[in-house]
């Protein structure tokens, strides 16, 4: 059974990259938007990052070796675009909205809110590991950090989440 799983992974890894623009957006939109939302902490900024990533894709039309390479490009570009947005000088001149304002969602977002309060690198590592299914080695390559550092981020993030959410779940 393991051999079958490995062969499926290798087929997906070696699969030809998607070329059609509509298919690309359909294939990678969830990944890009979720990662942007985790990094930016709000929908409007995530929307901006989403648009920038796909704009760059359509403008530069990069070539890829495989679907795995294509997916890694979208993840790396999303991280870069969100970093650029978060480093913007105008962001430093803004203030938080009052928490007592009516919320648009009434869904319990306790875990999501706890993840958003993590430091940027821990939050990104958690998202890539649990939501996108990347391995520690792949995350290290995407984030240009040693594997040991990524393991530390994941470990610290898990400990912080466990401490904060203890008793709630």
Short mmCIF file of C-alpha atoms in Angstrom, two decimals:
data_model
loop_
_atom_site.label_atom_id
_atom_site.label_comp_id
_atom_site.label_asym_id
_atom_site.label_seq_id
_atom_site.Cartn_x
_atom_site.Cartn_y
_atom_site.Cartn_z
CA UNK A 1 0.00 0.00 0.00
CA UNK A 2 2.88 2.39 0.78
CA UNK A 3 4.33 1.84 -2.68
CA UNK A 4 1.03 2.82 -4.26
CA UNK A 5 0.91 6.03 -2.17
CA UNK A 6 4.49 6.88 -3.08
CA UNK A 7 3.82 6.30 -6.77
CA UNK A 8 0.75 8.54 -6.62
CA UNK A 9 2.83 11.27 -4.96
CA UNK A 10 5.55 10.94 -7.57
CA UNK A 11 2.99 11.16 -10.39
CA UNK A 12 1.56 14.33 -8.84
CA UNK A 13 5.06 15.66 -8.36
CA UNK A 14 6.01 15.03 -11.98
CA UNK A 15 2.68 16.14 -13.44
CA UNK A 16 2.80 18.82 -16.06
CA UNK A 17 2.07 22.30 -14.74
CA UNK A 18 -1.30 23.83 -15.48
CA UNK A 19 -1.11 26.31 -18.33
CA UNK A 20 -4.68 27.60 -18.81
CA UNK A 21 -5.12 30.80 -16.75
CA UNK A 22 -8.64 29.94 -15.61
CA UNK A 23 -7.52 26.51 -14.45
CA UNK A 24 -4.57 28.04 -12.62
CA UNK A 25 -6.86 30.40 -10.71
CA UNK A 26 -9.25 27.58 -9.87
CA UNK A 27 -6.41 25.31 -8.77
CA UNK A 28 -4.47 27.75 -6.59
CA UNK A 29 -7.01 30.35 -5.44
CA UNK A 30 -7.83 28.61 -2.14
CA UNK A 31 -4.17 28.12 -1.25
CA UNK A 32 -3.24 31.71 -2.06
CA UNK A 33 -6.24 33.27 -0.30
CA UNK A 34 -5.96 31.17 2.88
CA UNK A 35 -2.26 31.86 3.22
CA UNK A 36 -2.80 35.58 2.58
CA UNK A 37 -5.59 35.66 5.18
CA UNK A 38 -3.43 33.93 7.77
CA UNK A 39 -0.54 36.30 7.20
CA UNK A 40 -2.50 39.56 6.85
CA UNK A 41 -5.19 38.90 9.49
CA UNK A 42 -8.01 40.56 7.56
CA UNK A 43 -9.99 39.98 4.42
CA UNK A 44 -9.35 43.24 2.63
CA UNK A 45 -5.58 42.86 2.82
CA UNK A 46 -5.90 39.19 1.86
CA UNK A 47 -7.92 40.26 -1.18
CA UNK A 48 -5.16 42.70 -2.17
CA UNK A 49 -2.47 40.04 -1.82
CA UNK A 50 -4.62 37.57 -3.79
CA UNK A 51 -4.96 40.03 -6.65
CA UNK A 52 -1.25 40.88 -6.62
CA UNK A 53 -0.21 37.23 -6.77
CA UNK A 54 -2.40 36.42 -9.75
CA UNK A 55 -1.52 39.71 -11.41
CA UNK A 56 2.16 38.75 -11.18
CA UNK A 57 1.38 35.32 -12.56
CA UNK A 58 -0.47 36.76 -15.56
CA UNK A 59 2.06 39.53 -16.13
CA UNK A 60 5.26 37.46 -16.01
CA UNK A 61 3.89 34.09 -17.16
CA UNK A 62 6.59 32.06 -15.38
CA UNK A 63 7.41 28.58 -16.65
CA UNK A 64 7.34 25.64 -14.25
CA UNK A 65 8.88 22.18 -14.19
CA UNK A 66 5.89 20.52 -12.52
CA UNK A 67 2.68 21.21 -10.64
CA UNK A 68 4.63 20.97 -7.38
CA UNK A 69 7.01 23.69 -8.59
CA UNK A 70 4.04 25.78 -9.71
CA UNK A 71 2.36 25.44 -6.29
CA UNK A 72 5.59 26.39 -4.52
CA UNK A 73 5.83 29.50 -6.71
CA UNK A 74 2.33 30.57 -5.67
CA UNK A 75 3.10 30.00 -1.98
CA UNK A 76 6.41 31.91 -2.15
CA UNK A 77 4.84 34.76 -4.12
CA UNK A 78 1.97 34.99 -1.63
CA UNK A 79 4.45 35.23 1.24
CA UNK A 80 6.43 37.91 -0.59
CA UNK A 81 3.33 39.96 -1.48
CA UNK A 82 2.00 39.78 2.08
CA UNK A 83 5.42 40.82 3.43
CA UNK A 84 5.39 43.82 1.10
CA UNK A 85 1.90 44.79 2.18
CA UNK A 86 2.69 44.39 5.87
CA UNK A 87 5.88 46.45 5.56
CA UNK A 88 4.04 49.35 3.93
CA UNK A 89 4.57 52.65 5.75
CA UNK A 90 0.85 53.47 5.70
CA UNK A 91 0.05 50.36 7.75
CA UNK A 92 2.02 51.82 10.64
CA UNK A 93 -0.33 54.79 10.73
CA UNK A 94 -3.51 52.77 11.20
CA UNK A 95 -5.36 51.73 14.34
CA UNK A 96 -7.42 48.70 15.27
CA UNK A 97 -11.20 48.83 14.96
CA UNK A 98 -13.26 48.71 18.10
CA UNK A 99 -13.98 45.08 19.05
CA UNK A 100 -17.53 46.04 20.09
CA UNK A 101 -18.57 46.85 16.52
CA UNK A 102 -21.01 44.36 14.99
CA UNK A 103 -19.16 41.48 13.38
CA UNK A 104 -20.03 40.18 9.95
CA UNK A 105 -19.50 36.54 10.96
CA UNK A 106 -21.05 34.83 13.95
CA UNK A 107 -19.00 31.64 13.58
CA UNK A 108 -16.82 30.66 16.53
CA UNK A 109 -13.31 31.43 15.36
CA UNK A 110 -11.46 30.67 18.60
CA UNK A 111 -8.76 28.49 17.04
CA UNK A 112 -8.43 30.74 14.01
CA UNK A 113 -8.04 33.82 16.23
CA UNK A 114 -5.43 32.02 18.33
CA UNK A 115 -3.43 31.16 15.20
CA UNK A 116 -3.66 34.77 14.01
CA UNK A 117 -2.13 35.99 17.28
CA UNK A 118 1.01 33.90 16.74
CA UNK A 119 4.19 35.58 15.50
CA UNK A 120 4.35 35.87 11.70
CA UNK A 121 6.82 33.05 11.01
CA UNK A 122 5.10 30.62 13.38
CA UNK A 123 1.71 31.44 11.89
CA UNK A 124 3.01 30.87 8.35
CA UNK A 125 4.71 27.60 9.29
CA UNK A 126 1.52 26.31 10.98
CA UNK A 127 -0.55 27.22 7.94
CA UNK A 128 1.81 25.61 5.44
CA UNK A 129 2.18 22.47 7.55
CA UNK A 130 -1.43 21.82 8.57
CA UNK A 131 -3.52 23.49 5.88
CA UNK A 132 -1.36 23.11 2.79
CA UNK A 133 0.26 19.78 3.71
CA UNK A 134 3.89 20.78 3.19
CA UNK A 135 6.66 18.89 4.97
CA UNK A 136 9.17 20.59 7.25
CA UNK A 137 11.82 20.33 4.52
CA UNK A 138 9.52 21.95 1.96
CA UNK A 139 8.56 24.75 4.36
CA UNK A 140 12.24 25.37 5.07
CA UNK A 141 12.91 25.72 1.37
CA UNK A 142 9.90 27.99 0.78
CA UNK A 143 10.73 30.24 3.72
CA UNK A 144 14.50 30.14 3.06
CA UNK A 145 15.23 28.93 6.60
CA UNK A 146 16.96 25.87 8.06
CA UNK A 147 14.78 22.84 8.82
CA UNK A 148 15.65 23.07 12.52
CA UNK A 149 14.30 26.61 12.61
CA UNK A 150 11.03 25.53 11.00
CA UNK A 151 10.72 22.71 13.54
CA UNK A 152 11.25 25.25 16.32
CA UNK A 153 8.57 27.54 14.89
CA UNK A 154 6.12 24.65 14.69
CA UNK A 155 6.95 23.45 18.20
CA UNK A 156 6.61 26.92 19.73
CA UNK A 157 3.39 27.58 17.86
CA UNK A 158 1.88 24.29 19.02
CA UNK A 159 2.89 25.03 22.62
CA UNK A 160 1.40 28.53 22.45
CA UNK A 161 -1.84 27.24 20.92
CA UNK A 162 -2.08 24.45 23.48
CA UNK A 163 -1.56 26.90 26.32
CA UNK A 164 -4.07 29.39 24.97
CA UNK A 165 -6.76 26.89 23.98
CA UNK A 166 -6.38 24.48 26.90
CA UNK A 167 -9.75 23.55 28.29
CA UNK A 168 -11.71 24.93 25.36
CA UNK A 169 -11.39 21.83 23.19
#
